[in-house]
Amino acid sequence: MMKTQSQSAVAEAENTAAALFDVQRIREDFPILKQKVHGKPLVYLDNAATSQKPQAVIDTLTRYYVGQNANIHRGVHYLSEIATYEYEKARGKVKLFLNAADSREIIFVRGTTEGINLVKDTYGRKFIGKDDEIIISAMEHHSNIVPWQLLCEEKGAKLRVIPMNDRGELLLDEYEKLLNEHTKFVSVVYVSNSLGTINPIKKIIQRAHERGIPVLIDGAQVASHLKVDVQNLDCDFFVFSGHKVFGPTGIGALYGKTKYLEQMPPYQGGGDMISSVTFEKTTYNVLPYKFEAGTPNIADVIGMGAGIDYVTTVGFDAITAYEKELLKYATEVLSGIEGVRIIGTAEEKAAVVSLVFDSVHAHDVGTILDNEGIAVRTGHHCTQPVMQRFGIPATARASFAFYNTMEEVDALARGLRKVKEIFGA
Amino acid sequence: MSGLNELYQELILDHNKNPRNFKKIENADKLVEGYNPLCGDHYTIYVNMAGDLIKDIGFQGAGCAISKASASMMTTAVKGITKKEAEELFTKFHALVTRDVHDDNEANIEELGCLGALAGVAEFPARIKCASLAWHALHGALNSEGKAVVSTEDSEKEKK
Ligand SMILES: Cc1ncc(COP(=O)(O)O)c(C=O)c1O
């Protein structure tokens, strides 16, 4: 009975998915996916940790080092001009990707973590003081908790947390109660990395703006799943990591509205961020260079641009629709396994499925799945407060990308049955 | 036996399901918390000494099968032996689970009795910390007065 039901579900899901795009052709673009792990085809379901890179990104990095490498913004020679051109072109790609109003609002950073820390160190240090309040949510990644805790400690400010319900949805009524005259900043995650919840950030931003409070959006998990439009959202800051959007590691971007970036002091001091230096006085460079001290990560900026090109070519309409089918199928198949519980069942979800077994620890699940060639993340996913909220030590998380297939969901289900077999669960 | 089957062999699954000395000792001479911040494994070890002798030992807490089975086996192995003997056992156990599996030298598994069942952990570098957590906690207990907290992240050697 169960079997025929799920078989027809596979067929249905595959039909809908196939109508969207040819996933097998897309997989051809990702050389790493052809690999075998422990003698079995790699099933890569750890995309929330980092995504794999298409050949186009790998080629871009090679092309840069083979034929374009030079330092930027400082040479009049041929290579320096090419490198500068490519670097700034990538900034333009990020601008379009986020639909920012101006390229000067795009600042290259190491990743989401550095982006948040930049805002904390510049905007935060200047504008947040004693007894002021900063609001975050119950489902933040540690990188959107700890910087604000550090600031609170330094300034005597207070951290306030928007709670969530048992499905992993933020309680907006409670959020509104938290907003008051002491609130100076709101910093919330768009898509939760451990629960998959897509938060109603537009509403969150509106409520804060009614009181003139700026909002930072942690976009680490959204950028590979949904089209982002910072002007439509009207967020004041937005951060994401290139490595989670099919680009290289060590690079990401911070978007900030010009009106805030201009008021903010520089982040680090050094070359490129100044317009003139004497021992008496230094004047800072214009946006965005004021925030980009030193030789930046030129190659990976250009590589990130290639990743953005790739994902844009596949197209977010197709990606979002396909991943919705993947999520639907995965939820159905995995929740059908007795003894397995899905943590994070929000109405609005990205393709992330966090699992716990009644009687098997996530780490053991991870080891057994790995042996089957299946890569999932196990642990607290840098969201310990989420684990505490659900009263669990850890989860096994399958996080999908558009190159994942329905067959891989089936492989995961088989792996989980093997876990049960080994543990007699 | 190799790989996964060795890692999750019956003895280990049994210790996980029915941990021995899984008890709290009221007013224990020594109490140490062992914590792996990376995965949340968390155990409290209680020890009562009679001079140099480990007279009684118990543990409580939660974690993966490997960490729990290892804690359970550790308590059965050290109950009734001296502090020095326990430390020697830890050294041998540590060598067993951190040995280079590509090295042909068979580890002296026999010497370790039932602890030898955890030899398979060496093939899973990510799990070595799980297996040694309780031992680090015991080591902390034996070398401290009263209460202490031990974290796997304090032991650089196992940072893989
Ligand atoms: C929601 C969220 N925020 C922030 C981060 C940190 O990103 P990075 O490590 O690339 O700085 C992550 C990455 O895991 C994340 O998932």
Short mmCIF file of N, CA, C and O in Angstrom, two decimals, chain B residues 18-106:
data_model
loop_
_atom_site.label_atom_id
_atom_site.label_comp_id
_atom_site.label_asym_id
_atom_site.label_seq_id
_atom_site.Cartn_x
_atom_site.Cartn_y
_atom_site.Cartn_z
N ASN B 18 22.02 -0.37 27.01
CA ASN B 18 21.96 -0.67 28.44
C ASN B 18 23.26 -0.25 29.11
O ASN B 18 24.07 -1.09 29.49
N PRO B 19 23.48 1.03 29.22
CA PRO B 19 24.77 1.47 29.77
C PRO B 19 24.97 0.98 31.22
O PRO B 19 24.03 0.99 32.00
N ARG B 20 26.19 0.54 31.49
CA ARG B 20 26.52 0.07 32.84
C ARG B 20 26.91 1.26 33.72
O ARG B 20 27.44 2.24 33.21
N ASN B 21 26.71 1.10 34.98
CA ASN B 21 27.04 2.16 35.96
C ASN B 21 26.42 3.50 35.58
O ASN B 21 26.98 4.55 35.83
N PHE B 22 25.26 3.43 34.94
CA PHE B 22 24.57 4.65 34.52
C PHE B 22 23.78 5.15 35.72
O PHE B 22 22.59 4.92 35.86
N LYS B 23 24.49 5.82 36.59
CA LYS B 23 23.88 6.24 37.86
C LYS B 23 24.57 7.49 38.36
O LYS B 23 25.73 7.78 38.02
N LYS B 24 23.84 8.18 39.16
CA LYS B 24 24.42 9.35 39.84
C LYS B 24 24.88 8.88 41.21
O LYS B 24 24.19 8.11 41.86
N ILE B 25 26.06 9.30 41.62
CA ILE B 25 26.51 8.96 42.97
C ILE B 25 26.37 10.21 43.82
O ILE B 25 27.02 11.23 43.56
N GLU B 26 25.48 10.13 44.79
CA GLU B 26 25.28 11.29 45.67
C GLU B 26 26.56 11.54 46.47
O GLU B 26 27.21 10.59 46.91
N ASN B 27 26.88 12.78 46.65
CA ASN B 27 28.06 13.17 47.43
C ASN B 27 29.34 12.50 46.96
O ASN B 27 30.15 12.05 47.78
N ALA B 28 29.50 12.36 45.66
CA ALA B 28 30.71 11.73 45.13
C ALA B 28 31.94 12.58 45.47
O ALA B 28 31.84 13.80 45.59
N ASP B 29 33.08 11.90 45.65
CA ASP B 29 34.33 12.63 45.94
C ASP B 29 34.67 13.55 44.78
O ASP B 29 35.18 14.64 44.94
N LYS B 30 34.44 13.02 43.58
CA LYS B 30 34.81 13.78 42.37
C LYS B 30 33.66 13.76 41.38
O LYS B 30 33.01 12.73 41.20
N LEU B 31 33.46 14.90 40.76
CA LEU B 31 32.38 15.02 39.78
C LEU B 31 32.93 15.83 38.62
O LEU B 31 33.42 16.95 38.81
N VAL B 32 32.92 15.26 37.44
CA VAL B 32 33.44 16.00 36.29
C VAL B 32 32.44 15.94 35.14
O VAL B 32 31.85 14.91 34.86
N GLU B 33 32.26 17.08 34.49
CA GLU B 33 31.42 17.12 33.30
C GLU B 33 32.31 17.05 32.07
O GLU B 33 33.26 17.80 31.94
N GLY B 34 31.98 16.13 31.19
CA GLY B 34 32.69 16.02 29.92
C GLY B 34 31.76 16.52 28.83
O GLY B 34 30.61 16.12 28.75
N TYR B 35 32.27 17.41 27.99
CA TYR B 35 31.40 18.10 27.06
C TYR B 35 32.07 18.19 25.70
O TYR B 35 33.24 18.56 25.61
N ASN B 36 31.36 17.83 24.66
CA ASN B 36 31.87 18.04 23.31
C ASN B 36 31.04 19.14 22.66
O ASN B 36 29.93 18.90 22.20
N PRO B 37 31.57 20.36 22.65
CA PRO B 37 30.77 21.50 22.18
C PRO B 37 30.39 21.38 20.71
O PRO B 37 29.43 21.98 20.26
N LEU B 38 31.12 20.56 19.96
CA LEU B 38 30.82 20.45 18.53
C LEU B 38 29.56 19.64 18.27
O LEU B 38 28.84 19.91 17.33
N CYS B 39 29.28 18.66 19.11
CA CYS B 39 28.11 17.84 18.82
C CYS B 39 27.15 17.77 19.98
O CYS B 39 26.09 17.17 19.88
N GLY B 40 27.51 18.39 21.09
CA GLY B 40 26.58 18.44 22.20
C GLY B 40 26.62 17.23 23.13
O GLY B 40 25.85 17.16 24.07
N ASP B 41 27.50 16.26 22.87
CA ASP B 41 27.62 15.13 23.80
C ASP B 41 28.00 15.68 25.17
O ASP B 41 28.89 16.51 25.29
N HIS B 42 27.31 15.18 26.17
CA HIS B 42 27.47 15.78 27.49
C HIS B 42 27.30 14.70 28.55
O HIS B 42 26.24 14.11 28.66
N TYR B 43 28.33 14.44 29.34
CA TYR B 43 28.25 13.43 30.39
C TYR B 43 28.78 13.99 31.70
O TYR B 43 29.67 14.84 31.70
N THR B 44 28.24 13.48 32.78
CA THR B 44 28.80 13.78 34.09
C THR B 44 29.32 12.48 34.67
O THR B 44 28.63 11.45 34.63
N ILE B 45 30.55 12.51 35.13
CA ILE B 45 31.17 11.31 35.69
C ILE B 45 31.30 11.51 37.21
O ILE B 45 31.77 12.57 37.65
N TYR B 46 30.88 10.53 37.96
CA TYR B 46 30.99 10.59 39.42
C TYR B 46 31.99 9.53 39.87
O TYR B 46 31.92 8.38 39.43
N VAL B 47 32.90 9.91 40.74
CA VAL B 47 33.90 8.96 41.20
C VAL B 47 34.01 9.01 42.73
O VAL B 47 34.08 10.10 43.31
N ASN B 48 34.03 7.84 43.36
CA ASN B 48 34.37 7.75 44.78
C ASN B 48 35.68 7.00 44.92
O ASN B 48 35.84 5.91 44.35
N MET B 49 36.60 7.56 45.67
CA MET B 49 37.92 6.96 45.82
C MET B 49 38.05 6.34 47.21
O MET B 49 37.42 6.78 48.17
N ALA B 50 38.87 5.30 47.29
CA ALA B 50 39.31 4.80 48.59
C ALA B 50 40.81 4.83 48.51
O ALA B 50 41.42 3.94 47.92
N GLY B 51 41.39 5.90 49.01
CA GLY B 51 42.83 6.10 48.82
C GLY B 51 43.09 6.30 47.35
O GLY B 51 42.49 7.18 46.72
N ASP B 52 43.92 5.42 46.78
CA ASP B 52 44.24 5.53 45.37
C ASP B 52 43.31 4.70 44.49
O ASP B 52 43.44 4.69 43.27
N LEU B 53 42.44 4.01 45.14
CA LEU B 53 41.57 3.07 44.43
C LEU B 53 40.26 3.72 43.98
O LEU B 53 39.64 4.46 44.73
N ILE B 54 39.88 3.40 42.74
CA ILE B 54 38.57 3.86 42.26
C ILE B 54 37.54 2.89 42.82
O ILE B 54 37.38 1.78 42.31
N LYS B 55 36.88 3.32 43.87
CA LYS B 55 35.98 2.40 44.58
C LYS B 55 34.65 2.28 43.84
O LYS B 55 34.10 1.21 43.67
N ASP B 56 34.15 3.43 43.40
CA ASP B 56 32.88 3.40 42.68
C ASP B 56 32.89 4.49 41.60
O ASP B 56 33.53 5.53 41.76
N ILE B 57 32.20 4.19 40.53
CA ILE B 57 32.13 5.17 39.44
C ILE B 57 30.76 5.08 38.77
O ILE B 57 30.19 3.99 38.63
N GLY B 58 30.23 6.22 38.40
CA GLY B 58 28.94 6.24 37.72
C GLY B 58 28.94 7.37 36.70
O GLY B 58 29.79 8.26 36.75
N PHE B 59 28.02 7.29 35.75
CA PHE B 59 27.92 8.42 34.81
C PHE B 59 26.48 8.64 34.39
O PHE B 59 25.63 7.74 34.47
N GLN B 60 26.22 9.85 33.99
CA GLN B 60 24.91 10.24 33.49
C GLN B 60 25.12 11.16 32.30
O GLN B 60 26.16 11.78 32.18
N GLY B 61 24.12 11.27 31.46
CA GLY B 61 24.23 12.22 30.36
C GLY B 61 23.74 11.62 29.06
O GLY B 61 23.14 10.54 29.04
N ALA B 62 24.00 12.32 27.97
CA ALA B 62 23.48 11.89 26.68
C ALA B 62 24.47 12.22 25.57
O ALA B 62 25.26 13.16 25.67
N GLY B 63 24.39 11.42 24.52
CA GLY B 63 25.25 11.64 23.37
C GLY B 63 25.06 10.51 22.38
O GLY B 63 24.12 9.72 22.52
N CYS B 64 25.95 10.43 21.43
CA CYS B 64 25.82 9.39 20.40
C CYS B 64 26.16 8.02 20.96
O CYS B 64 26.65 7.90 22.08
N ALA B 65 25.89 7.00 20.17
CA ALA B 65 26.10 5.62 20.61
C ALA B 65 27.55 5.37 20.99
O ALA B 65 27.84 4.67 21.96
N ILE B 66 28.47 5.93 20.20
CA ILE B 66 29.89 5.68 20.46
C ILE B 66 30.32 6.30 21.78
O ILE B 66 31.01 5.68 22.59
N SER B 67 29.89 7.52 22.03
CA SER B 67 30.31 8.19 23.26
C SER B 67 29.70 7.50 24.47
O SER B 67 30.35 7.33 25.50
N LYS B 68 28.44 7.07 24.33
CA LYS B 68 27.77 6.47 25.47
C LYS B 68 28.33 5.07 25.76
O LYS B 68 28.62 4.74 26.91
N ALA B 69 28.52 4.30 24.71
CA ALA B 69 29.07 2.96 24.90
C ALA B 69 30.48 3.05 25.49
O ALA B 69 30.84 2.29 26.38
N SER B 70 31.24 4.02 25.00
CA SER B 70 32.61 4.16 25.48
C SER B 70 32.61 4.56 26.96
O SER B 70 33.42 4.05 27.75
N ALA B 71 31.71 5.44 27.35
CA ALA B 71 31.63 5.85 28.75
C ALA B 71 31.26 4.64 29.61
O ALA B 71 31.86 4.40 30.67
N SER B 72 30.30 3.88 29.13
CA SER B 72 29.86 2.71 29.88
C SER B 72 31.00 1.69 30.05
O SER B 72 31.27 1.19 31.14
N MET B 73 31.69 1.43 28.95
CA MET B 73 32.79 0.46 29.00
C MET B 73 33.93 0.97 29.86
O MET B 73 34.58 0.20 30.58
N MET B 74 34.14 2.25 29.81
CA MET B 74 35.18 2.85 30.63
C MET B 74 34.89 2.61 32.11
O MET B 74 35.76 2.20 32.87
N THR B 75 33.63 2.81 32.51
CA THR B 75 33.32 2.63 33.94
C THR B 75 33.55 1.19 34.38
O THR B 75 34.08 0.96 35.47
N THR B 76 33.17 0.25 33.51
CA THR B 76 33.39 -1.14 33.92
C THR B 76 34.87 -1.48 33.98
O THR B 76 35.30 -2.27 34.79
N ALA B 77 35.65 -0.82 33.12
CA ALA B 77 37.08 -1.14 33.06
C ALA B 77 37.86 -0.56 34.24
O ALA B 77 38.86 -1.12 34.66
N VAL B 78 37.42 0.57 34.76
CA VAL B 78 38.26 1.23 35.78
C VAL B 78 37.76 1.03 37.22
O VAL B 78 38.46 1.36 38.17
N LYS B 79 36.59 0.49 37.34
CA LYS B 79 36.06 0.28 38.69
C LYS B 79 36.93 -0.75 39.40
O LYS B 79 37.14 -1.85 38.89
N GLY B 80 37.47 -0.37 40.56
CA GLY B 80 38.27 -1.32 41.34
C GLY B 80 39.75 -1.32 41.04
O GLY B 80 40.49 -2.11 41.60
N ILE B 81 40.18 -0.45 40.12
CA ILE B 81 41.63 -0.36 39.89
C ILE B 81 42.15 0.97 40.44
O ILE B 81 41.37 1.83 40.83
N THR B 82 43.47 1.11 40.45
CA THR B 82 44.05 2.32 41.04
C THR B 82 44.04 3.45 40.01
O THR B 82 43.87 3.22 38.81
N LYS B 83 44.26 4.63 40.52
CA LYS B 83 44.33 5.81 39.67
C LYS B 83 45.40 5.62 38.59
O LYS B 83 45.17 5.90 37.41
N LYS B 84 46.57 5.12 39.04
CA LYS B 84 47.68 4.94 38.10
C LYS B 84 47.31 3.95 37.00
O LYS B 84 47.57 4.18 35.81
N GLU B 85 46.70 2.86 37.40
CA GLU B 85 46.30 1.84 36.41
C GLU B 85 45.27 2.41 35.43
O GLU B 85 45.32 2.12 34.23
N ALA B 86 44.38 3.21 35.96
CA ALA B 86 43.35 3.81 35.10
C ALA B 86 43.99 4.75 34.09
O ALA B 86 43.63 4.76 32.90
N GLU B 87 44.97 5.52 34.52
CA GLU B 87 45.64 6.45 33.62
C GLU B 87 46.41 5.69 32.53
O GLU B 87 46.44 6.10 31.38
N GLU B 88 47.00 4.56 32.93
CA GLU B 88 47.73 3.74 31.94
C GLU B 88 46.77 3.18 30.90
O GLU B 88 47.06 3.14 29.71
N LEU B 89 45.61 2.77 31.40
CA LEU B 89 44.59 2.23 30.51
C LEU B 89 44.13 3.30 29.51
O LEU B 89 43.93 3.04 28.32
N PHE B 90 43.98 4.51 30.01
CA PHE B 90 43.57 5.64 29.15
C PHE B 90 44.60 5.84 28.04
O PHE B 90 44.26 5.99 26.86
N THR B 91 45.87 5.80 28.42
CA THR B 91 46.93 6.00 27.43
C THR B 91 46.85 4.93 26.33
O THR B 91 46.93 5.23 25.14
N LYS B 92 46.65 3.68 26.76
CA LYS B 92 46.56 2.59 25.78
C LYS B 92 45.31 2.73 24.91
O LYS B 92 45.35 2.52 23.70
N PHE B 93 44.22 3.06 25.56
CA PHE B 93 42.96 3.21 24.84
C PHE B 93 43.07 4.34 23.81
O PHE B 93 42.66 4.22 22.66
N HIS B 94 43.70 5.41 24.25
CA HIS B 94 43.87 6.56 23.39
C HIS B 94 44.69 6.20 22.17
O HIS B 94 44.37 6.56 21.03
N ALA B 95 45.77 5.44 22.44
CA ALA B 95 46.64 5.01 21.33
C ALA B 95 45.85 4.12 20.37
O ALA B 95 46.02 4.21 19.15
N LEU B 96 44.97 3.31 20.92
CA LEU B 96 44.18 2.40 20.08
C LEU B 96 43.25 3.16 19.14
O LEU B 96 43.21 2.88 17.94
N VAL B 97 42.53 4.13 19.68
CA VAL B 97 41.54 4.81 18.83
C VAL B 97 42.14 5.89 17.94
O VAL B 97 41.51 6.32 16.98
N THR B 98 43.36 6.31 18.25
CA THR B 98 43.98 7.33 17.39
C THR B 98 45.06 6.74 16.50
O THR B 98 45.76 7.46 15.80
N ARG B 99 45.18 5.40 16.50
CA ARG B 99 46.26 4.79 15.71
C ARG B 99 46.03 5.02 14.22
O ARG B 99 44.90 5.25 13.78
N ASP B 100 47.11 4.95 13.47
CA ASP B 100 47.02 5.08 12.02
C ASP B 100 46.55 3.75 11.45
O ASP B 100 47.27 2.75 11.49
N VAL B 101 45.34 3.73 10.90
CA VAL B 101 44.78 2.45 10.44
C VAL B 101 45.48 1.91 9.20
O VAL B 101 45.33 0.76 8.85
N HIS B 102 46.24 2.77 8.53
CA HIS B 102 46.94 2.31 7.33
C HIS B 102 48.25 1.63 7.70
O HIS B 102 48.90 1.02 6.88
N ASP B 103 48.60 1.76 8.99
CA ASP B 103 49.79 1.13 9.51
C ASP B 103 49.46 -0.34 9.77
O ASP B 103 48.40 -0.63 10.31
N ASP B 104 50.32 -1.24 9.35
CA ASP B 104 49.98 -2.65 9.50
C ASP B 104 50.08 -3.15 10.93
O ASP B 104 49.50 -4.16 11.30
N ASN B 105 50.86 -2.44 11.75
CA ASN B 105 51.02 -2.83 13.15
C ASN B 105 49.67 -3.02 13.82
O ASN B 105 48.93 -2.07 14.02
N GLU B 106 49.37 -4.26 14.11
CA GLU B 106 48.11 -4.49 14.82
C GLU B 106 48.22 -3.91 16.23
O GLU B 106 49.19 -4.12 16.93
#
